[in-house]
Every structure is written in structure tokens, then in C-alpha cells.
Amino acid sequence: MKKSVLFVCLGNICRSPSAEAVFQGLVDREGLSDQFSIDSAGTSAYHAGEPADRRMQSHAVRRGINLTSISRGFNASSDFDEFDIIVAMDDSNFYNLQDVARTDEDQAKIVKMTDYCSRFNYDHVPDPYYGGAEGFELVLDLLEDACEGLLNELR
Ligand code: 4NP
């Protein structure tokens, strides 16, 4: 059985598409591509249909990470059924997901990205949207750390 992982942030144009690409890259490198199904979504559908933020894309490309996913809103009536684990980037995303969970089983699928960090001591992946270059770099640093931990947990 494939393990399905959904990464969730607010807009699905910065943090969660990056998490999706970083995690997919790790999975591919480890030869585990056929064992995982990976996607991302936003608690808001405000940017639905858009590619990832240009700034996020350019920081990611410098690390060899291509952001190809197109933004979509989280869908409580299908995503809780389709995914085994739903990974929130910050507390706001986490509580928004909890609010729309239908059952205890749904609730149990929701986790926080930074809980899988081992090198960085952060309790959330900070929203880089209104900040500068260092915010985008921090997002990628945290995601590279957390995705390793998450893969070790799930493999
Ligand atoms: P994300 O970043 O949640 O990491 O995709 C944001 C993207 C857009 C907005 C906020 C955060 N926005 O306010 O439009």
C-alpha cells in the first residue's frame, strides 16, 4: 500500500509546494517513489490555479528543487479520505485543519511539520510571503530537515 502525504500551508504557493518538492526529491533519491503519493494544498484557495510564488521558486531552484505544483485549496470532504498523513506548516494551518476534521480518525492524521525537525529548533515554518530573502531560505532549511525526519518515520 502506498503511503499518501499531504502538505498544507495557507496559500499553497510558498511553504507546502516546497515541502512537496523537497519530500518528493528525498523519496526519489532513496528509490521509494513507488511507495509514496505526495501532494500539497492551502487552507485558503485564494491562489488556486497559480504556480508557486516566483521568489520561492528561485530560492528552491538554487538548491536543485523544482516547484511544479499548482495551488489548490484543501478539500475536507476528499483529502481526509485520500491521505494518510496531513502535515501542517504552522499552528494556524494546524488549527484550521482540526476545525474541518469530520472524525477522530481525521484528527489523528493531522501533524505539524516542525515536529520532524532534528537540526532546527522551531515550532512552526514561518510564513515567508511578506518578508525578505532570508525567510525563503529559512523555509527551505526547515523543510529539508523536517522532510528527512518525516521520511525516516514513514519508511
Ligand atoms: P504560503 O504563503 O502559505 O506558504 O503559501 C503565503 C502565500 C500567500 C499569502 C500568505 C502566505 N497571502 O496572503 O496571499
Short mmCIF file of N, CA and C and ligand atoms in Angstrom, two decimals:
data_model
loop_
_atom_site.label_atom_id
_atom_site.label_comp_id
_atom_site.label_asym_id
_atom_site.label_seq_id
_atom_site.Cartn_x
_atom_site.Cartn_y
_atom_site.Cartn_z
N MET A 1 0.84 -1.21 0.00
CA MET A 1 0.00 0.00 0.00
C MET A 1 0.87 1.26 0.00
N LYS A 2 0.57 2.16 -0.92
CA LYS A 2 1.27 3.44 -0.96
C LYS A 2 0.94 4.26 0.27
N LYS A 3 1.93 4.99 0.77
CA LYS A 3 1.64 5.95 1.83
C LYS A 3 1.39 7.30 1.17
N SER A 4 0.31 7.96 1.56
CA SER A 4 -0.02 9.23 0.95
C SER A 4 0.14 10.37 1.95
N VAL A 5 0.86 11.39 1.50
CA VAL A 5 1.25 12.51 2.36
C VAL A 5 0.77 13.81 1.73
N LEU A 6 0.05 14.63 2.50
CA LEU A 6 -0.40 15.94 2.02
C LEU A 6 0.21 17.03 2.89
N PHE A 7 0.92 17.96 2.27
CA PHE A 7 1.49 19.10 2.98
C PHE A 7 0.53 20.29 2.83
N VAL A 8 0.31 21.00 3.95
CA VAL A 8 -0.67 22.09 3.93
C VAL A 8 -0.11 23.38 4.56
N CYS A 9 -0.26 24.50 3.82
CA CYS A 9 0.03 25.82 4.40
C CYS A 9 -1.17 26.71 4.13
N LEU A 10 -0.98 28.03 4.14
CA LEU A 10 -2.12 28.93 3.93
C LEU A 10 -2.45 29.07 2.43
N GLY A 11 -1.47 29.50 1.64
CA GLY A 11 -1.76 29.83 0.24
C GLY A 11 -1.43 28.74 -0.76
N ASN A 12 -0.65 27.73 -0.33
CA ASN A 12 -0.16 26.68 -1.22
C ASN A 12 0.64 27.25 -2.40
N ILE A 13 1.37 28.35 -2.13
CA ILE A 13 2.28 28.85 -3.16
C ILE A 13 3.71 29.01 -2.64
N CYS A 14 3.93 28.91 -1.33
CA CYS A 14 5.30 29.02 -0.81
C CYS A 14 5.72 27.76 -0.05
N ARG A 15 5.23 27.60 1.17
CA ARG A 15 5.76 26.54 2.04
C ARG A 15 5.36 25.13 1.62
N SER A 16 4.05 24.89 1.42
CA SER A 16 3.65 23.49 1.15
C SER A 16 4.06 22.96 -0.23
N PRO A 17 4.06 23.80 -1.30
CA PRO A 17 4.60 23.25 -2.55
C PRO A 17 6.09 22.95 -2.43
N SER A 18 6.79 23.72 -1.60
CA SER A 18 8.21 23.45 -1.37
C SER A 18 8.38 22.15 -0.59
N ALA A 19 7.55 21.96 0.43
CA ALA A 19 7.60 20.72 1.21
C ALA A 19 7.34 19.51 0.31
N GLU A 20 6.35 19.66 -0.56
CA GLU A 20 6.00 18.59 -1.50
C GLU A 20 7.22 18.23 -2.37
N ALA A 21 7.89 19.25 -2.90
CA ALA A 21 9.03 19.01 -3.80
C ALA A 21 10.25 18.47 -3.04
N VAL A 22 10.49 18.99 -1.84
CA VAL A 22 11.64 18.51 -1.05
C VAL A 22 11.41 17.05 -0.67
N PHE A 23 10.21 16.73 -0.22
CA PHE A 23 9.91 15.36 0.20
C PHE A 23 9.95 14.41 -0.99
N GLN A 24 9.37 14.85 -2.12
CA GLN A 24 9.41 14.02 -3.34
C GLN A 24 10.85 13.75 -3.78
N GLY A 25 11.70 14.77 -3.68
CA GLY A 25 13.10 14.62 -4.05
C GLY A 25 13.81 13.59 -3.18
N LEU A 26 13.56 13.63 -1.87
CA LEU A 26 14.15 12.66 -0.95
C LEU A 26 13.68 11.25 -1.26
N VAL A 27 12.38 11.12 -1.47
CA VAL A 27 11.76 9.82 -1.77
C VAL A 27 12.35 9.25 -3.06
N ASP A 28 12.49 10.10 -4.09
CA ASP A 28 13.05 9.66 -5.37
C ASP A 28 14.50 9.21 -5.18
N ARG A 29 15.27 10.00 -4.44
CA ARG A 29 16.69 9.70 -4.22
C ARG A 29 16.86 8.37 -3.49
N GLU A 30 15.93 8.07 -2.60
CA GLU A 30 16.01 6.83 -1.82
C GLU A 30 15.42 5.63 -2.59
N GLY A 31 14.92 5.89 -3.81
CA GLY A 31 14.34 4.81 -4.61
C GLY A 31 12.99 4.33 -4.09
N LEU A 32 12.26 5.23 -3.43
CA LEU A 32 10.99 4.85 -2.80
C LEU A 32 9.77 5.44 -3.52
N SER A 33 9.99 5.94 -4.74
CA SER A 33 8.94 6.68 -5.45
C SER A 33 7.64 5.91 -5.60
N ASP A 34 7.76 4.59 -5.80
CA ASP A 34 6.55 3.79 -6.00
C ASP A 34 5.80 3.53 -4.69
N GLN A 35 6.38 3.93 -3.58
CA GLN A 35 5.72 3.67 -2.29
C GLN A 35 5.01 4.89 -1.71
N PHE A 36 5.17 6.04 -2.37
CA PHE A 36 4.59 7.27 -1.82
C PHE A 36 3.76 8.03 -2.85
N SER A 37 2.67 8.63 -2.36
CA SER A 37 1.89 9.56 -3.15
C SER A 37 1.91 10.89 -2.38
N ILE A 38 2.36 11.97 -3.04
CA ILE A 38 2.67 13.21 -2.34
C ILE A 38 1.97 14.39 -3.02
N ASP A 39 1.35 15.25 -2.22
CA ASP A 39 0.64 16.40 -2.78
C ASP A 39 0.69 17.54 -1.76
N SER A 40 0.15 18.71 -2.13
CA SER A 40 0.06 19.83 -1.20
C SER A 40 -1.20 20.63 -1.48
N ALA A 41 -1.62 21.41 -0.48
CA ALA A 41 -2.84 22.22 -0.59
C ALA A 41 -2.75 23.39 0.38
N GLY A 42 -3.66 24.37 0.19
CA GLY A 42 -3.71 25.53 1.08
C GLY A 42 -5.01 25.55 1.86
N THR A 43 -4.98 26.04 3.10
CA THR A 43 -6.24 26.17 3.84
C THR A 43 -7.10 27.26 3.19
N SER A 44 -6.42 28.18 2.48
CA SER A 44 -7.14 29.16 1.67
C SER A 44 -6.98 28.79 0.20
N ALA A 45 -8.04 28.99 -0.60
CA ALA A 45 -7.97 28.72 -2.04
C ALA A 45 -7.73 30.01 -2.82
N TYR A 46 -7.26 31.04 -2.12
CA TYR A 46 -7.09 32.37 -2.72
C TYR A 46 -6.19 32.34 -3.95
N HIS A 47 -5.16 31.49 -3.91
CA HIS A 47 -4.20 31.42 -5.03
C HIS A 47 -4.44 30.20 -5.93
N ALA A 48 -5.60 29.56 -5.79
CA ALA A 48 -5.88 28.33 -6.55
C ALA A 48 -5.64 28.54 -8.04
N GLY A 49 -4.97 27.57 -8.66
CA GLY A 49 -4.68 27.63 -10.09
C GLY A 49 -3.35 28.28 -10.41
N GLU A 50 -2.71 28.89 -9.40
CA GLU A 50 -1.43 29.58 -9.64
C GLU A 50 -0.24 28.66 -9.37
N PRO A 51 0.86 28.89 -10.10
CA PRO A 51 2.10 28.17 -9.77
C PRO A 51 2.68 28.74 -8.47
N ALA A 52 3.73 28.12 -7.96
CA ALA A 52 4.37 28.60 -6.74
C ALA A 52 4.90 30.03 -6.93
N ASP A 53 4.95 30.76 -5.84
CA ASP A 53 5.49 32.12 -5.79
C ASP A 53 6.87 32.15 -6.47
N ARG A 54 7.10 33.15 -7.32
CA ARG A 54 8.37 33.27 -8.08
C ARG A 54 9.58 33.32 -7.17
N ARG A 55 9.44 34.03 -6.04
CA ARG A 55 10.58 34.14 -5.11
C ARG A 55 10.90 32.78 -4.53
N MET A 56 9.84 32.05 -4.13
CA MET A 56 10.03 30.72 -3.56
C MET A 56 10.68 29.80 -4.60
N GLN A 57 10.20 29.91 -5.85
CA GLN A 57 10.76 29.09 -6.93
C GLN A 57 12.24 29.37 -7.13
N SER A 58 12.62 30.65 -7.11
CA SER A 58 14.02 30.96 -7.43
C SER A 58 14.94 30.52 -6.30
N HIS A 59 14.48 30.62 -5.05
CA HIS A 59 15.31 30.11 -3.93
C HIS A 59 15.42 28.58 -4.01
N ALA A 60 14.33 27.93 -4.37
CA ALA A 60 14.33 26.47 -4.43
C ALA A 60 15.26 25.97 -5.55
N VAL A 61 15.18 26.62 -6.71
CA VAL A 61 15.98 26.19 -7.88
C VAL A 61 17.47 26.22 -7.55
N ARG A 62 17.88 27.18 -6.74
CA ARG A 62 19.31 27.27 -6.36
C ARG A 62 19.75 26.05 -5.56
N ARG A 63 18.79 25.33 -4.99
CA ARG A 63 19.13 24.09 -4.27
C ARG A 63 18.79 22.85 -5.12
N GLY A 64 18.47 23.10 -6.39
CA GLY A 64 18.17 21.97 -7.28
C GLY A 64 16.76 21.44 -7.11
N ILE A 65 15.88 22.28 -6.54
CA ILE A 65 14.50 21.85 -6.29
C ILE A 65 13.56 22.60 -7.24
N ASN A 66 12.83 21.87 -8.08
CA ASN A 66 11.87 22.49 -9.00
C ASN A 66 10.47 22.44 -8.41
N LEU A 67 9.84 23.60 -8.31
CA LEU A 67 8.47 23.65 -7.77
C LEU A 67 7.50 23.64 -8.95
N THR A 68 6.82 22.53 -9.13
CA THR A 68 5.96 22.37 -10.30
C THR A 68 4.48 22.35 -9.94
N SER A 69 4.17 22.28 -8.65
CA SER A 69 2.76 22.07 -8.30
C SER A 69 1.94 23.35 -8.47
N ILE A 70 0.67 23.17 -8.74
CA ILE A 70 -0.27 24.27 -8.94
C ILE A 70 -1.16 24.36 -7.70
N SER A 71 -1.35 25.58 -7.21
CA SER A 71 -2.08 25.78 -5.95
C SER A 71 -3.53 25.29 -6.00
N ARG A 72 -3.95 24.70 -4.90
CA ARG A 72 -5.35 24.31 -4.74
C ARG A 72 -5.73 24.44 -3.28
N GLY A 73 -7.01 24.55 -3.03
CA GLY A 73 -7.49 24.62 -1.65
C GLY A 73 -7.63 23.22 -1.06
N PHE A 74 -7.46 23.12 0.27
CA PHE A 74 -7.69 21.86 0.97
C PHE A 74 -9.17 21.52 0.88
N ASN A 75 -9.47 20.25 0.62
CA ASN A 75 -10.85 19.81 0.49
C ASN A 75 -11.16 18.77 1.58
N ALA A 76 -11.87 19.20 2.62
CA ALA A 76 -12.10 18.32 3.77
C ALA A 76 -12.90 17.08 3.40
N SER A 77 -13.73 17.18 2.37
CA SER A 77 -14.58 16.03 2.06
C SER A 77 -13.89 14.99 1.21
N SER A 78 -12.68 15.28 0.70
CA SER A 78 -11.93 14.24 -0.01
C SER A 78 -10.52 14.04 0.53
N ASP A 79 -9.85 15.12 0.97
CA ASP A 79 -8.44 14.99 1.37
C ASP A 79 -8.25 14.13 2.62
N PHE A 80 -9.18 14.20 3.57
CA PHE A 80 -9.03 13.36 4.76
C PHE A 80 -9.16 11.87 4.40
N ASP A 81 -9.91 11.58 3.34
CA ASP A 81 -10.04 10.19 2.91
C ASP A 81 -8.86 9.73 2.07
N GLU A 82 -8.34 10.66 1.25
CA GLU A 82 -7.29 10.28 0.30
C GLU A 82 -5.90 10.20 0.91
N PHE A 83 -5.67 10.90 2.03
CA PHE A 83 -4.31 10.98 2.57
C PHE A 83 -4.21 10.31 3.95
N ASP A 84 -3.05 9.68 4.17
CA ASP A 84 -2.78 9.01 5.44
C ASP A 84 -2.28 9.98 6.48
N ILE A 85 -1.54 11.01 6.02
CA ILE A 85 -0.97 11.98 6.96
C ILE A 85 -1.05 13.37 6.33
N ILE A 86 -1.46 14.34 7.14
CA ILE A 86 -1.67 15.71 6.66
C ILE A 86 -0.79 16.62 7.51
N VAL A 87 0.19 17.24 6.84
CA VAL A 87 1.28 17.90 7.55
C VAL A 87 1.13 19.42 7.46
N ALA A 88 0.82 20.05 8.59
CA ALA A 88 0.60 21.50 8.65
C ALA A 88 1.91 22.24 8.89
N MET A 89 2.04 23.40 8.25
CA MET A 89 3.28 24.18 8.37
C MET A 89 3.33 25.03 9.64
N ASP A 90 2.17 25.53 10.11
CA ASP A 90 2.18 26.34 11.33
C ASP A 90 0.91 26.07 12.15
N ASP A 91 0.82 26.72 13.30
CA ASP A 91 -0.31 26.46 14.20
C ASP A 91 -1.64 26.88 13.59
N SER A 92 -1.62 27.97 12.83
CA SER A 92 -2.85 28.43 12.20
C SER A 92 -3.36 27.37 11.21
N ASN A 93 -2.48 26.84 10.39
CA ASN A 93 -2.87 25.76 9.45
C ASN A 93 -3.36 24.56 10.24
N PHE A 94 -2.64 24.22 11.32
CA PHE A 94 -2.95 23.05 12.14
C PHE A 94 -4.37 23.16 12.73
N TYR A 95 -4.67 24.34 13.32
CA TYR A 95 -5.99 24.51 13.94
C TYR A 95 -7.09 24.62 12.89
N ASN A 96 -6.79 25.24 11.75
CA ASN A 96 -7.78 25.30 10.67
C ASN A 96 -8.14 23.90 10.18
N LEU A 97 -7.14 23.04 10.08
CA LEU A 97 -7.40 21.65 9.66
C LEU A 97 -8.20 20.93 10.73
N GLN A 98 -7.85 21.13 12.00
CA GLN A 98 -8.60 20.49 13.08
C GLN A 98 -10.07 20.91 13.06
N ASP A 99 -10.30 22.19 12.74
CA ASP A 99 -11.67 22.71 12.70
C ASP A 99 -12.53 22.02 11.65
N VAL A 100 -11.92 21.59 10.54
CA VAL A 100 -12.72 20.99 9.47
C VAL A 100 -12.66 19.46 9.48
N ALA A 101 -11.90 18.87 10.43
CA ALA A 101 -11.86 17.41 10.55
C ALA A 101 -13.25 16.91 10.92
N ARG A 102 -13.66 15.78 10.28
CA ARG A 102 -15.03 15.29 10.48
C ARG A 102 -15.10 14.29 11.61
N THR A 103 -14.00 13.57 11.83
CA THR A 103 -13.99 12.46 12.78
C THR A 103 -12.68 12.45 13.58
N ASP A 104 -12.62 11.61 14.61
CA ASP A 104 -11.37 11.44 15.36
C ASP A 104 -10.27 10.87 14.46
N GLU A 105 -10.70 10.04 13.51
CA GLU A 105 -9.73 9.45 12.57
C GLU A 105 -9.09 10.56 11.71
N ASP A 106 -9.90 11.51 11.25
CA ASP A 106 -9.37 12.67 10.52
C ASP A 106 -8.38 13.42 11.41
N GLN A 107 -8.80 13.71 12.64
CA GLN A 107 -7.96 14.49 13.58
C GLN A 107 -6.59 13.86 13.74
N ALA A 108 -6.59 12.52 13.82
CA ALA A 108 -5.35 11.78 14.10
C ALA A 108 -4.36 11.86 12.94
N LYS A 109 -4.84 12.27 11.76
CA LYS A 109 -3.96 12.36 10.59
C LYS A 109 -3.17 13.67 10.56
N ILE A 110 -3.59 14.65 11.37
CA ILE A 110 -3.00 15.99 11.28
C ILE A 110 -1.77 16.10 12.19
N VAL A 111 -0.66 16.47 11.58
CA VAL A 111 0.58 16.63 12.35
C VAL A 111 1.24 17.96 11.95
N LYS A 112 2.29 18.34 12.67
CA LYS A 112 2.99 19.59 12.36
C LYS A 112 4.39 19.31 11.82
N MET A 113 4.71 19.98 10.74
CA MET A 113 5.98 19.76 10.04
C MET A 113 7.19 19.84 10.96
N THR A 114 7.24 20.86 11.81
CA THR A 114 8.45 21.07 12.62
C THR A 114 8.63 20.01 13.70
N ASP A 115 7.61 19.20 13.96
CA ASP A 115 7.79 18.10 14.92
C ASP A 115 8.78 17.07 14.40
N TYR A 116 9.09 17.11 13.09
CA TYR A 116 10.01 16.15 12.49
C TYR A 116 11.42 16.72 12.29
N CYS A 117 11.63 17.97 12.75
CA CYS A 117 12.96 18.57 12.65
C CYS A 117 13.89 17.94 13.67
N SER A 118 15.17 17.78 13.29
CA SER A 118 16.13 17.35 14.30
C SER A 118 17.27 18.34 14.45
N ARG A 119 17.59 19.10 13.41
CA ARG A 119 18.69 20.07 13.49
C ARG A 119 18.20 21.45 13.93
N PHE A 120 16.97 21.81 13.56
CA PHE A 120 16.45 23.13 13.86
C PHE A 120 15.43 23.06 15.00
N ASN A 121 15.45 24.08 15.86
CA ASN A 121 14.52 24.12 16.98
C ASN A 121 13.46 25.20 16.75
N TYR A 122 12.53 24.90 15.83
CA TYR A 122 11.42 25.82 15.51
C TYR A 122 10.12 25.09 15.78
N ASP A 123 9.07 25.83 16.21
CA ASP A 123 7.78 25.16 16.41
C ASP A 123 6.82 25.42 15.26
N HIS A 124 7.27 26.11 14.22
CA HIS A 124 6.47 26.29 13.01
C HIS A 124 7.38 26.69 11.86
N VAL A 125 6.89 26.52 10.63
CA VAL A 125 7.62 27.01 9.45
C VAL A 125 7.06 28.41 9.18
N PRO A 126 7.85 29.47 9.45
CA PRO A 126 7.33 30.83 9.33
C PRO A 126 6.91 31.18 7.89
N ASP A 127 5.78 31.88 7.80
CA ASP A 127 5.26 32.34 6.51
C ASP A 127 6.24 33.35 5.91
N PRO A 128 6.78 33.06 4.71
CA PRO A 128 7.80 33.94 4.12
C PRO A 128 7.21 35.04 3.24
N TYR A 129 5.88 35.04 3.05
CA TYR A 129 5.25 35.81 1.98
C TYR A 129 5.54 37.31 2.03
N TYR A 130 5.48 37.90 3.23
CA TYR A 130 5.66 39.34 3.34
C TYR A 130 7.07 39.75 3.76
N GLY A 131 7.98 38.78 3.80
CA GLY A 131 9.34 39.08 4.24
C GLY A 131 10.35 39.05 3.11
N GLY A 132 11.63 38.99 3.49
CA GLY A 132 12.72 39.04 2.51
C GLY A 132 13.29 37.67 2.19
N ALA A 133 14.44 37.72 1.51
CA ALA A 133 15.09 36.51 1.01
C ALA A 133 15.39 35.50 2.12
N GLU A 134 15.78 36.02 3.30
CA GLU A 134 16.19 35.09 4.38
C GLU A 134 15.02 34.23 4.83
N GLY A 135 13.80 34.74 4.69
CA GLY A 135 12.61 33.96 5.07
C GLY A 135 12.42 32.75 4.16
N PHE A 136 12.70 32.94 2.89
CA PHE A 136 12.56 31.82 1.94
C PHE A 136 13.65 30.78 2.16
N GLU A 137 14.85 31.25 2.47
CA GLU A 137 15.95 30.32 2.77
C GLU A 137 15.64 29.52 4.04
N LEU A 138 15.08 30.21 5.05
CA LEU A 138 14.73 29.51 6.30
C LEU A 138 13.68 28.43 6.04
N VAL A 139 12.69 28.75 5.21
CA VAL A 139 11.66 27.75 4.85
C VAL A 139 12.34 26.50 4.30
N LEU A 140 13.26 26.68 3.37
CA LEU A 140 13.92 25.52 2.73
C LEU A 140 14.80 24.77 3.72
N ASP A 141 15.51 25.50 4.59
CA ASP A 141 16.33 24.85 5.63
C ASP A 141 15.46 23.98 6.53
N LEU A 142 14.35 24.54 6.99
CA LEU A 142 13.46 23.80 7.90
C LEU A 142 12.84 22.60 7.19
N LEU A 143 12.44 22.80 5.93
CA LEU A 143 11.79 21.70 5.21
C LEU A 143 12.76 20.57 4.90
N GLU A 144 14.00 20.90 4.57
CA GLU A 144 14.98 19.84 4.29
C GLU A 144 15.22 19.01 5.55
N ASP A 145 15.28 19.68 6.69
CA ASP A 145 15.47 18.99 7.98
C ASP A 145 14.24 18.13 8.30
N ALA A 146 13.07 18.74 8.25
CA ALA A 146 11.84 18.04 8.65
C ALA A 146 11.49 16.89 7.70
N CYS A 147 11.72 17.06 6.41
CA CYS A 147 11.37 16.00 5.45
C CYS A 147 12.20 14.75 5.68
N GLU A 148 13.47 14.93 6.07
CA GLU A 148 14.30 13.77 6.41
C GLU A 148 13.70 13.01 7.58
N GLY A 149 13.30 13.76 8.61
CA GLY A 149 12.71 13.14 9.80
C GLY A 149 11.39 12.46 9.47
N LEU A 150 10.60 13.11 8.64
CA LEU A 150 9.30 12.55 8.28
C LEU A 150 9.48 11.25 7.49
N LEU A 151 10.42 11.26 6.54
CA LEU A 151 10.65 10.06 5.74
C LEU A 151 11.15 8.91 6.63
N ASN A 152 12.02 9.22 7.56
CA ASN A 152 12.51 8.17 8.47
C ASN A 152 11.37 7.58 9.29
N GLU A 153 10.42 8.43 9.66
CA GLU A 153 9.25 7.99 10.44
C GLU A 153 8.34 7.08 9.60
N LEU A 154 8.18 7.42 8.32
CA LEU A 154 7.18 6.74 7.48
C LEU A 154 7.72 5.54 6.72
N ARG A 155 8.99 5.46 6.52
CA ARG A 155 9.56 4.43 5.63
C ARG A 155 9.50 3.05 6.27
P1 4NP B 1 2.17 30.03 1.95
O1 4NP B 1 2.49 31.60 1.92
O2 4NP B 1 1.03 29.83 2.93
O3 4NP B 1 3.45 29.45 2.46
O4 4NP B 1 1.83 29.63 0.54
C1 4NP B 1 1.51 32.58 1.70
C2 4NP B 1 1.04 32.81 0.44
C3 4NP B 1 0.11 33.80 0.21
C4 4NP B 1 -0.36 34.55 1.27
C5 4NP B 1 0.10 34.32 2.55
C6 4NP B 1 1.03 33.32 2.76
N1 4NP B 1 -1.30 35.60 1.03
O5 4NP B 1 -1.61 36.33 1.99
O6 4NP B 1 -1.75 35.77 -0.11
#
